Coordinates of C-alpha atoms in Angstrom, one line a residue:
Chain B
M21 CA 40.6 -20.7 -19.6
Q22 CA 44.5 -20.8 -18.8
V23 CA 44.9 -17.2 -19.7
R24 CA 42.5 -16.7 -16.7
E25 CA 44.1 -19.3 -14.2
A26 CA 47.1 -17.5 -14.9
K27 CA 45.8 -14.6 -12.9
T28 CA 44.4 -17.1 -10.3
D29 CA 46.1 -15.1 -7.2
D30 CA 44.8 -11.7 -7.8
A31 CA 41.4 -13.3 -8.9
M32 CA 41.1 -15.3 -5.6
K33 CA 41.6 -12.3 -3.6
A34 CA 39.0 -9.9 -5.3
R35 CA 36.6 -12.9 -5.1
T36 CA 37.1 -13.3 -1.3
M37 CA 36.8 -9.6 -0.8
T38 CA 33.6 -9.4 -2.9
E39 CA 32.2 -12.4 -0.8
D40 CA 32.9 -11.1 2.3
A41 CA 31.4 -7.6 1.5
T42 CA 28.5 -9.6 0.1
N43 CA 28.1 -11.6 2.9
Q44 CA 28.3 -8.4 5.2
M45 CA 25.7 -6.9 3.1
R46 CA 23.3 -10.3 3.3
E47 CA 23.3 -10.0 7.2
T48 CA 22.9 -6.4 7.1
V49 CA 19.9 -6.9 4.5
E50 CA 18.7 -9.8 7.0
R51 CA 19.0 -7.3 9.7
I52 CA 16.5 -4.8 8.0
Y53 CA 14.7 -7.8 6.8
R54 CA 13.7 -8.2 10.4
S55 CA 12.6 -5.3 11.3
E56 CA 11.1 -3.8 8.0
S57 CA 9.4 -6.4 5.7
R58 CA 6.3 -6.8 7.8
Q59 CA 5.7 -2.7 6.9
V60 CA 7.2 -3.3 3.4
L61 CA 4.8 -5.8 2.4
A62 CA 1.8 -4.1 4.0
T63 CA 2.5 -1.0 1.7
L64 CA 3.1 -3.0 -1.4
I65 CA -0.4 -5.0 -0.7
R66 CA -1.8 -1.4 -0.7
L67 CA 0.1 -0.2 -4.0
L68 CA -0.1 -3.3 -6.0
G69 CA -3.8 -4.4 -4.9
D70 CA -2.8 -8.4 -4.3
F71 CA -1.2 -10.2 -1.6
E72 CA 0.6 -12.7 -4.0
V73 CA 1.6 -9.8 -6.0
A74 CA 3.0 -8.0 -3.1
E75 CA 4.7 -10.9 -1.4
E76 CA 7.0 -11.4 -4.7
A77 CA 7.6 -8.0 -5.3
S78 CA 8.8 -7.5 -1.5
H79 CA 10.7 -11.0 -2.2
D80 CA 12.4 -9.1 -5.1
A81 CA 13.4 -6.0 -3.6
F82 CA 15.2 -7.6 -0.9
A83 CA 17.3 -9.7 -3.5
A84 CA 17.7 -6.4 -5.0
A85 CA 19.0 -5.0 -2.1
V86 CA 21.7 -7.4 -1.1
E87 CA 23.0 -6.9 -4.7
Q88 CA 22.6 -2.9 -5.3
W89 CA 23.2 -1.7 -1.5
G90 CA 26.7 -3.7 -1.3
R91 CA 27.5 -1.5 -4.9
D92 CA 26.0 1.8 -4.2
G93 CA 25.7 1.9 0.0
I94 CA 22.7 1.6 2.0
P95 CA 19.9 4.4 1.2
A96 CA 19.1 7.1 3.4
N97 CA 15.5 5.5 3.7
P98 CA 15.7 1.7 3.2
R99 CA 12.1 1.0 3.8
A100 CA 11.1 3.5 1.1
W101 CA 13.8 2.3 -1.1
L102 CA 12.4 -1.7 -0.6
V103 CA 9.0 -0.6 -1.2
S104 CA 9.9 1.8 -4.4
T105 CA 12.1 -1.2 -5.9
G106 CA 9.1 -3.7 -4.9
R107 CA 6.6 -1.7 -6.8
F108 CA 8.7 -1.3 -10.0
K109 CA 10.0 -4.7 -10.0
A110 CA 5.8 -5.9 -10.3
I111 CA 5.1 -3.3 -12.5
D112 CA 8.1 -4.3 -14.8
G113 CA 6.9 -8.2 -14.5
M114 CA 3.7 -7.1 -15.4
R115 CA 5.2 -5.3 -18.4
R116 CA 7.1 -8.6 -19.6
R117 CA 4.2 -11.0 -19.1
A118 CA 2.1 -8.3 -21.3
R119 CA 3.8 -9.2 -24.3
H120 CA 1.8 -12.6 -23.8
D121 CA -1.3 -11.2 -22.3
A122 CA -2.4 -7.5 -23.3
S123 CA -4.6 -7.0 -20.6
L124 CA -1.5 -7.1 -18.2
D125 CA -0.2 -4.2 -19.7
E126 CA -3.6 -2.3 -18.9
L127 CA -3.2 -3.3 -15.3
A128 CA 0.5 -2.2 -15.5
K129 CA -0.1 1.1 -16.8
Q130 CA -3.0 1.6 -14.0
L131 CA -0.8 0.5 -11.5
E132 CA 1.7 2.7 -12.8
S133 CA -0.2 5.9 -12.6
A134 CA -1.9 5.0 -9.5
T135 CA 1.3 4.6 -7.5
A136 CA 3.1 7.4 -9.2
S137 CA 3.0 9.7 -6.1
I138 CA 4.9 7.2 -4.0
E139 CA 8.4 8.7 -5.5
T140 CA 7.6 12.0 -5.0
E141 CA 6.1 11.7 -1.8
P142 CA 8.5 11.5 1.3
Q143 CA 7.6 8.4 3.6
E144 CA 5.6 9.6 6.5
D145 CA 5.0 7.2 9.5
E146 CA 1.3 7.6 9.4
P147 CA 0.4 6.0 6.6
V148 CA 3.0 3.2 7.1
E149 CA 1.2 3.0 10.5
D150 CA -2.0 2.6 8.6
D151 CA -0.7 0.0 6.1
R152 CA 0.0 -2.2 9.1
L153 CA -3.4 -1.6 10.7
R154 CA -5.2 -2.3 7.1
L155 CA -3.2 -5.5 7.2
I156 CA -4.1 -6.4 10.3
F157 CA -7.9 -6.1 9.9
T158 CA -8.0 -7.4 6.2
C159 CA -6.4 -10.7 7.9
C160 CA -9.0 -10.7 10.6
H161 CA -12.1 -9.8 8.5
P162 CA -15.2 -11.6 9.7
A163 CA -15.7 -12.8 5.9
L164 CA -13.0 -15.3 6.7
A165 CA -13.2 -18.6 8.5
P166 CA -11.7 -18.1 12.1
E167 CA -9.2 -20.5 11.6
A168 CA -7.9 -18.5 8.4
Q169 CA -7.9 -15.3 10.4
V170 CA -5.5 -16.7 12.8
A171 CA -3.3 -18.3 10.5
M172 CA -3.0 -15.2 8.0
T173 CA -2.4 -13.1 11.1
L174 CA 0.2 -15.3 12.3
R175 CA 1.9 -15.4 8.6
E176 CA 1.0 -12.0 7.2
V177 CA 1.4 -9.9 10.1
C178 CA 3.9 -11.8 12.4
G179 CA 5.9 -13.3 9.6
L180 CA 5.8 -16.9 10.8
T181 CA 6.7 -19.5 8.5
T182 CA 3.5 -22.1 7.5
E183 CA 5.8 -24.8 9.0
E184 CA 6.0 -22.8 12.5
I185 CA 2.3 -22.2 12.2
A186 CA 1.7 -25.7 11.9
R187 CA 4.2 -26.7 14.4
A188 CA 2.5 -24.5 17.1
F189 CA -1.0 -25.7 15.9
L190 CA 0.0 -29.2 15.6
T191 CA -1.3 -29.7 12.5
K192 CA 0.3 -30.6 9.0
P193 CA 2.2 -27.3 7.1
A194 CA -0.1 -27.9 4.1
T195 CA -3.1 -27.7 5.7
I196 CA -2.0 -24.0 7.0
A197 CA -0.8 -23.7 3.5
Q198 CA -4.0 -24.2 2.3
R199 CA -6.0 -22.0 4.5
I200 CA -3.9 -19.0 3.7
V201 CA -4.2 -19.6 0.0
R202 CA -7.9 -19.8 0.7
A203 CA -8.0 -16.7 2.5
K204 CA -5.9 -15.0 0.0
A205 CA -8.2 -16.0 -2.8
K206 CA -11.5 -15.1 -0.7
I207 CA -9.9 -11.4 -0.3
R208 CA -8.8 -11.3 -3.8
D209 CA -12.0 -12.5 -5.4
A210 CA -14.7 -10.9 -3.0
R211 CA -13.1 -7.7 -3.0
I212 CA -12.3 -7.4 0.6
P213 CA -11.1 -4.1 0.9
Y214 CA -7.5 -3.3 2.1
E215 CA -8.9 -0.8 4.6
V216 CA -9.0 0.4 8.4
P217 CA -12.5 0.4 9.1
A218 CA -14.8 3.2 9.3
E219 CA -15.3 4.6 12.9
K220 CA -19.0 3.4 13.0
D221 CA -17.7 -0.4 12.4
L222 CA -14.3 0.1 14.0
P223 CA -15.7 -1.3 17.6
D224 CA -17.0 -4.7 16.1
R225 CA -14.2 -5.1 13.8
L226 CA -11.5 -4.4 16.3
D227 CA -13.5 -6.8 18.7
A228 CA -12.5 -9.3 15.9
V229 CA -8.8 -8.5 15.8
L230 CA -8.6 -8.6 19.6
R231 CA -10.5 -12.0 19.9
V232 CA -7.8 -13.4 17.2
V233 CA -4.8 -12.1 19.2
Y234 CA -6.3 -13.2 22.3
L235 CA -6.9 -16.8 20.4
V236 CA -3.0 -17.0 19.4
F237 CA -2.5 -16.1 23.0
N238 CA -4.1 -18.5 24.5
E239 CA -3.1 -21.4 22.2
G240 CA 0.3 -20.8 23.4
Y241 CA -0.6 -20.3 27.2
S242 CA -2.8 -23.2 27.8
A243 CA -2.4 -25.7 24.9
S244 CA -5.4 -27.1 24.5
T245 CA -4.2 -30.4 23.3
G246 CA -1.1 -32.3 24.0
S247 CA 2.3 -31.4 25.4
A248 CA 3.1 -27.6 25.9
L249 CA 6.2 -27.5 24.7
T250 CA 7.0 -25.2 21.4
R251 CA 3.9 -23.8 21.9
H252 CA 5.3 -20.5 24.3
D253 CA 6.5 -18.8 21.1
L254 CA 2.9 -18.0 20.2
S255 CA 2.0 -16.2 23.4
G256 CA 4.9 -14.0 22.6
E257 CA 3.7 -13.2 19.0
A258 CA 0.6 -12.5 21.0
V259 CA 2.3 -10.2 23.0
R260 CA 4.0 -8.8 20.4
L261 CA 0.7 -8.5 18.5
G262 CA -0.7 -6.6 21.7
R263 CA 1.6 -4.0 21.6
L264 CA 1.4 -3.2 18.1
L265 CA -2.4 -2.7 18.3
A266 CA -2.4 -0.8 21.9
A267 CA 0.4 1.4 20.0
L268 CA -1.6 2.2 16.6
L269 CA -5.0 2.2 18.0
P270 CA -4.7 3.3 21.9
D271 CA -8.5 1.8 22.3
P272 CA -9.1 0.9 25.9
E273 CA -9.7 -2.9 25.0
A274 CA -7.0 -2.9 23.1
M275 CA -5.2 -1.8 26.3
G276 CA -6.9 -3.9 28.4
L277 CA -5.9 -7.0 26.4
L278 CA -2.1 -6.4 26.1
A279 CA -2.7 -5.5 30.2
L280 CA -4.2 -8.9 30.4
M281 CA -2.1 -11.2 28.3
L282 CA 1.2 -9.7 30.1
L283 CA -0.5 -10.2 33.8
Q284 CA -1.0 -13.9 32.6
D285 CA 2.4 -14.3 31.1
S286 CA 3.9 -12.9 34.3
R287 CA 3.4 -16.2 35.7
R288 CA 4.3 -18.4 33.2
A289 CA 7.6 -19.7 35.1
A290 CA 5.1 -20.5 38.3
R291 CA 2.3 -22.6 36.9
T292 CA 4.2 -25.6 35.9
S293 CA 6.8 -27.8 37.7
P294 CA 9.9 -28.7 36.0
T295 CA 8.3 -31.9 35.3
G296 CA 4.9 -30.2 33.5
E297 CA 2.9 -30.1 36.2
L298 CA 0.3 -28.1 36.7
I299 CA 0.4 -25.5 39.8
L300 CA -2.7 -24.0 40.8
L301 CA -2.5 -19.9 41.7
E302 CA -2.5 -20.6 45.4
D303 CA 0.2 -23.3 45.5
Q304 CA 2.6 -21.0 43.0
D305 CA 5.9 -20.0 43.9
R306 CA 5.5 -15.5 43.7
S307 CA 9.2 -15.1 43.7
L308 CA 8.9 -16.7 40.0
W309 CA 6.0 -14.3 38.5
N310 CA 8.0 -11.6 36.1
Q311 CA 7.6 -8.3 38.3
E312 CA 8.2 -6.3 35.0
Q313 CA 5.4 -7.5 33.0
I314 CA 3.2 -7.4 36.0
A315 CA 4.7 -3.7 36.5
E316 CA 3.6 -3.0 33.0
G317 CA 0.3 -4.9 32.7
I318 CA -0.7 -2.8 36.0
T319 CA 0.1 0.2 34.5
L320 CA -1.8 -0.4 31.7
V321 CA -4.7 -1.3 33.7
Q322 CA -4.6 1.6 35.9
G323 CA -4.5 3.9 32.6
V324 CA -7.8 2.1 31.5
L325 CA -9.7 2.2 34.1
S326 CA -9.0 5.8 34.9
H327 CA -10.9 6.6 31.6
G328 CA -14.0 5.0 33.0
Q329 CA -14.4 3.4 29.9
V330 CA -14.2 -0.6 30.7
G331 CA -14.9 -4.1 28.3
P332 CA -14.4 -7.4 29.3
Y333 CA -10.6 -7.3 28.3
S334 CA -10.0 -4.7 30.9
I335 CA -11.9 -5.9 33.5
Q336 CA -10.1 -9.3 33.1
A337 CA -6.7 -7.5 33.4
A338 CA -8.0 -5.9 36.6
I339 CA -8.9 -9.4 38.2
A340 CA -5.4 -10.4 36.9
A341 CA -3.8 -7.4 38.4
A342 CA -5.9 -8.1 41.6
H343 CA -3.8 -11.6 42.0
A344 CA -0.4 -9.9 40.9
Q345 CA -0.5 -7.5 43.6
A346 CA -1.2 -10.0 46.4
Q347 CA 2.4 -11.1 48.3
T348 CA 0.6 -14.4 49.2
A349 CA -2.3 -15.8 48.2
A350 CA -3.8 -15.4 51.8
A351 CA -3.4 -12.1 51.4
T352 CA -5.7 -11.7 48.1
D353 CA -8.3 -9.1 47.9
W354 CA -11.4 -11.4 47.4
N355 CA -13.9 -9.1 47.8
Q356 CA -12.4 -6.7 45.4
I357 CA -12.2 -10.1 42.7
V358 CA -15.9 -11.1 43.4
G359 CA -16.8 -7.1 42.4
L360 CA -14.9 -7.6 39.6
Y361 CA -16.3 -10.8 38.3
N362 CA -19.7 -9.1 38.7
L363 CA -18.4 -6.5 36.6
L364 CA -17.6 -8.8 34.1
L365 CA -21.0 -10.8 34.3
Q366 CA -22.7 -7.6 33.5
A367 CA -20.1 -6.9 30.2
E368 CA -20.2 -10.2 28.9
P369 CA -23.2 -12.8 30.9
S370 CA -21.4 -16.5 30.2
P371 CA -21.6 -19.6 32.3
V372 CA -18.0 -19.4 32.4
I373 CA -17.9 -16.4 34.1
E374 CA -20.7 -17.1 36.2
L375 CA -18.4 -20.3 37.1
N376 CA -15.3 -18.1 37.9
W377 CA -17.4 -15.7 40.0
A378 CA -18.4 -18.6 41.9
V379 CA -15.2 -19.8 43.0
A380 CA -14.2 -16.2 44.2
V381 CA -17.5 -15.9 46.2
A382 CA -16.3 -19.5 47.3
M383 CA -12.7 -17.9 48.5
R384 CA -14.2 -15.1 50.4
D385 CA -17.3 -16.7 51.9
G386 CA -16.1 -20.4 52.3
P387 CA -16.4 -23.7 50.2
S388 CA -20.1 -24.4 51.2
A389 CA -21.4 -21.1 49.5
G390 CA -19.5 -21.9 46.2
L391 CA -21.0 -25.1 46.3
N392 CA -24.4 -24.1 46.1
L393 CA -23.4 -22.2 43.4
V394 CA -21.7 -24.1 41.1
D395 CA -24.4 -26.8 42.0
A396 CA -27.0 -24.2 40.4
I397 CA -24.9 -23.6 37.6
L398 CA -24.4 -27.2 36.8
K399 CA -28.4 -27.7 37.6
R400 CA -29.0 -25.2 34.5
G401 CA -26.9 -28.0 32.4
D402 CA -25.2 -25.1 30.9
L403 CA -21.6 -26.5 31.7
D404 CA -22.5 -30.0 32.3
T405 CA -19.6 -30.8 29.8
Y406 CA -16.9 -28.5 31.1
H407 CA -14.5 -30.1 32.9
L408 CA -13.4 -27.1 35.1
A409 CA -17.1 -27.1 36.6
H410 CA -16.5 -30.4 37.9
A411 CA -13.2 -30.2 39.4
A412 CA -14.3 -27.0 40.9
R413 CA -17.4 -28.7 42.4
A414 CA -14.9 -31.6 43.5
D415 CA -12.4 -29.1 45.2
F416 CA -15.5 -27.5 47.3
C417 CA -16.6 -31.0 48.5
R418 CA -13.3 -32.2 49.4
R419 CA -12.6 -28.8 51.2
L420 CA -15.9 -29.8 53.1
G421 CA -14.8 -33.3 53.7
R422 CA -17.6 -34.7 51.4
T423 CA -14.9 -37.0 50.0
K424 CA -17.6 -39.4 48.2
E425 CA -18.7 -36.8 46.1
A426 CA -15.7 -34.7 45.7
R427 CA -14.1 -38.3 44.4
A428 CA -17.1 -38.6 41.6
S429 CA -16.9 -34.9 40.7
Y430 CA -13.0 -35.5 40.0
Q431 CA -13.7 -38.6 37.8
R432 CA -16.2 -36.9 36.0
A433 CA -13.5 -33.8 35.2
L434 CA -11.3 -36.3 34.4
S435 CA -13.4 -37.9 31.6
L436 CA -13.8 -34.4 30.4
T437 CA -10.5 -32.8 29.8
R438 CA -8.0 -33.1 27.0
Q439 CA -4.8 -31.4 28.3
E440 CA -2.1 -34.0 30.1
P441 CA -1.3 -31.4 32.5
E442 CA -4.6 -31.3 33.8
R443 CA -5.4 -35.0 33.6
R444 CA -2.6 -35.3 36.1
F445 CA -3.5 -32.7 38.2
L446 CA -6.8 -34.6 38.3
E447 CA -5.3 -37.8 38.6
L448 CA -3.4 -36.9 41.8
R449 CA -6.4 -35.0 43.4
L450 CA -8.0 -38.3 43.3
R451 CA -5.1 -40.5 44.4
E452 CA -4.9 -38.0 47.8
L453 CA -8.5 -38.5 48.4
Q454 CA -8.1 -42.6 48.0
D455 CA -5.4 -42.1 50.7
Chain C
M10 CA -17.7 -5.2 -9.4
K11 CA -21.3 -7.1 -9.3
F12 CA -22.4 -9.0 -6.4
M13 CA -25.2 -11.5 -6.2
L14 CA -27.4 -10.8 -3.1
I15 CA -29.1 -14.0 -2.5
V16 CA -31.9 -13.9 0.2
H17 CA -32.6 -16.9 2.1
H18 CA -35.4 -17.1 4.6
N19 CA -37.7 -19.9 6.4
E20 CA -40.9 -20.7 4.1
E21 CA -42.5 -22.1 6.8
A22 CA -42.3 -19.0 9.1
F23 CA -42.9 -16.4 6.2
E24 CA -45.9 -17.8 5.5
K25 CA -47.0 -17.9 8.4
M26 CA -46.8 -14.1 8.7
D27 CA -49.7 -11.8 8.3
Q28 CA -50.4 -10.3 4.7
A29 CA -50.0 -6.9 5.9
Q30 CA -46.4 -8.1 7.3
R31 CA -45.2 -9.4 3.8
Q32 CA -46.6 -6.8 2.0
Q33 CA -44.5 -4.1 3.9
L34 CA -41.5 -6.2 3.3
L35 CA -42.3 -6.4 -0.3
A36 CA -43.3 -2.6 -0.6
E37 CA -39.6 -1.7 1.2
S38 CA -37.6 -4.5 -1.2
I39 CA -38.9 -2.4 -4.4
E40 CA -38.2 0.9 -2.7
L41 CA -34.8 -0.5 -2.0
T42 CA -34.3 -1.2 -5.7
H43 CA -35.4 2.2 -6.8
Q44 CA -32.6 3.6 -4.2
L45 CA -30.1 1.3 -5.7
H46 CA -31.3 2.5 -9.3
A47 CA -30.6 6.2 -8.0
S48 CA -27.2 5.7 -6.8
G49 CA -26.1 3.8 -10.0
Q50 CA -26.1 0.3 -7.8
Y51 CA -28.6 -1.9 -9.2
V52 CA -28.3 -4.1 -12.0
H53 CA -31.7 -6.3 -11.5
A54 CA -34.2 -7.8 -8.5
S55 CA -36.7 -10.3 -8.1
P56 CA -38.6 -12.4 -5.4
L57 CA -39.1 -16.1 -6.2
Q58 CA -42.1 -18.3 -6.1
P59 CA -41.5 -20.7 -3.2
A60 CA -39.2 -24.0 -3.4
A61 CA -42.2 -26.3 -4.0
T62 CA -42.4 -25.2 -7.4
S63 CA -38.7 -25.5 -8.2
V64 CA -37.9 -28.5 -10.6
I65 CA -34.2 -30.1 -10.9
V66 CA -33.5 -30.5 -14.6
R67 CA -29.8 -32.8 -15.3
A68 CA -28.7 -33.6 -18.8
R69 CA -26.8 -36.9 -18.7
E70 CA -25.7 -38.7 -22.0
G71 CA -28.1 -36.0 -23.9
K72 CA -31.2 -36.9 -22.0
P73 CA -32.8 -34.7 -19.8
L74 CA -33.5 -36.1 -16.3
V75 CA -36.4 -33.6 -14.5
T76 CA -36.6 -34.3 -10.6
D77 CA -38.8 -32.6 -7.9
G78 CA -36.5 -30.2 -5.5
P79 CA -33.8 -32.2 -3.5
F80 CA -33.2 -29.6 -0.8
I81 CA -36.9 -29.7 0.5
E82 CA -35.5 -30.8 3.9
T83 CA -33.2 -28.0 4.6
R84 CA -34.9 -25.0 6.7
E85 CA -33.9 -22.2 4.7
Q86 CA -35.0 -21.7 1.2
I87 CA -33.8 -19.0 -1.1
A88 CA -36.4 -16.3 -1.5
G89 CA -35.3 -13.8 -4.2
Y90 CA -32.2 -11.9 -4.9
F91 CA -30.6 -8.5 -5.7
L92 CA -28.4 -8.4 -8.6
I93 CA -25.6 -5.0 -7.7
D94 CA -22.7 -3.0 -9.0
A95 CA -20.7 -2.6 -5.8
R96 CA -17.2 -1.2 -5.2
D97 CA -15.8 -4.1 -2.9
L98 CA -17.0 -6.2 -0.3
H99 CA -17.9 -3.7 2.4
E100 CA -20.0 -1.6 0.2
A101 CA -22.0 -4.9 -0.9
I102 CA -22.2 -5.9 2.8
R103 CA -23.5 -2.1 3.8
I104 CA -26.6 -3.0 1.0
A105 CA -27.3 -6.4 2.0
A106 CA -27.8 -4.9 5.5
R107 CA -30.5 -2.6 3.5
V108 CA -32.3 -5.9 2.3
P109 CA -35.5 -6.3 3.9
G110 CA -35.0 -10.2 3.8
A111 CA -32.1 -9.7 6.4
R112 CA -34.3 -8.8 9.4
I113 CA -36.2 -12.3 9.0
G114 CA -33.6 -14.6 7.1
T115 CA -30.1 -14.2 6.0
V116 CA -28.3 -12.6 2.8
E117 CA -25.6 -14.1 1.2
V118 CA -22.9 -12.1 -0.7
R119 CA -21.7 -13.5 -3.8
P120 CA -19.2 -11.7 -6.2
L121 CA -19.9 -12.4 -9.8
I122 CA -17.1 -13.7 -11.9
E123 CA -17.1 -11.1 -14.6
I124 CA -16.5 -12.8 -17.8
K125 CA -16.4 -11.3 -21.8
G126 CA -18.1 -12.2 -24.4
L127 CA -21.8 -12.6 -23.0
P128 CA -24.6 -10.5 -24.8
D129 CA -24.7 -7.2 -23.1
T130 CA -28.2 -6.4 -22.6
R131 CA -27.5 -3.8 -19.8
E132 CA -28.5 -0.2 -20.8
A133 CA -25.7 2.3 -20.0

């Protein structure tokens, strides 16, 4: 010890230099981790055939990068290096454990020969994109429970931690972790294949993926319970997912959904007051709308509509675009919007869409036309427990001067909503009527 | 990889179907087993007697306790099964969709746990 301490100064200098270099390398690896880790994982799952094994391999590969790149420099293709290192580490780990379990040795051999081509094959972009799609379709597989699909997509495709997902969905990290563990076990045990669906199955499977993406978006956009804070990130993640899908799989509905999310998100800054009060579309300060998102959304919608193949997301995006294009609420082209809702009702008949159509008709033809339509819907009993149906009825009655009926409908709506900002909005309207 | 395709249906509704329709379903099911056999995916299959014939056995502290089926109140009963060999879940789902019972009831797809040490009765 004493001999070494004699050289303390030099040793200190040398160590500081290495520490600096290591820290710098750690930052570089972290940057590459942020941009590449999901692709690396997606490919490793294909090569290793198991989520858990692939995650461990990916982790080991990034840890090895910090050490080895500092010594040998950053490789020309970091992603290929990481994939190949991860695969090697996984096979190596299996070999070591094989001393206790002979079946693992067989598995390691199989993996090695099955994935040997990766070292001779250059890493083209196309198979990597396929791997990302494989990952998305597997996470959104209909054999998984819907809430598991959402958790898996956010964890595996977006790279959110279980804590982040739990915070966004106002639940415990343990609940999310359990959902993910179960989903992975099901993927493994039920042999859910890691593949992009065949063309014949693609429309249905893509529907499921788009549903998950839109669910994530809506969870962030109109938090179904509690306060809206901390949940905006979810909408951002959904838009990122939408972009990825539209880029990887240029399907009209994937484009339509991306457009819809961009156009809705463009109004984020205008839809609540600084104190968190809800501001209706007609009362929003349109100068707060994000013009960049609107321009991108409208371009996407126009692209989809020009192909003539329109699905529900594209039509909803077209409706959102019609609102975005109106300079003022009064300038809204309600005739066009009523037409689009008619189209949407044909594509996807549902009482909620019928309600929206009734509201559009009221804007075009006046509140009494809207009241007749909403009463007809409510009479069928479909939307009796849907707060917005009663809120719409209340609004029509208020504008027709039928105060007593308006008050009763506001009260019914209030008793049915769980969202804080909406409660406050309805309470405000009720108070205004009493004055 | 083996999967059990468990066919569930509403027995009451099934028994109300006319004889010719039921015969047709059975004939189609038999036909399916031959198709699966030809493609090397068939292991075993059989329809089951109605749930009313079912007996429940428990063995507690060495004593067998025999009772009537406990699940009569559920609407869907197990009507039969196909034991198949499939590459992965998607192949199993494609076969499940061809089971005639899927048109009137539901087919549950369950992967088997492959364990060692069982007598090998399956012909090569």
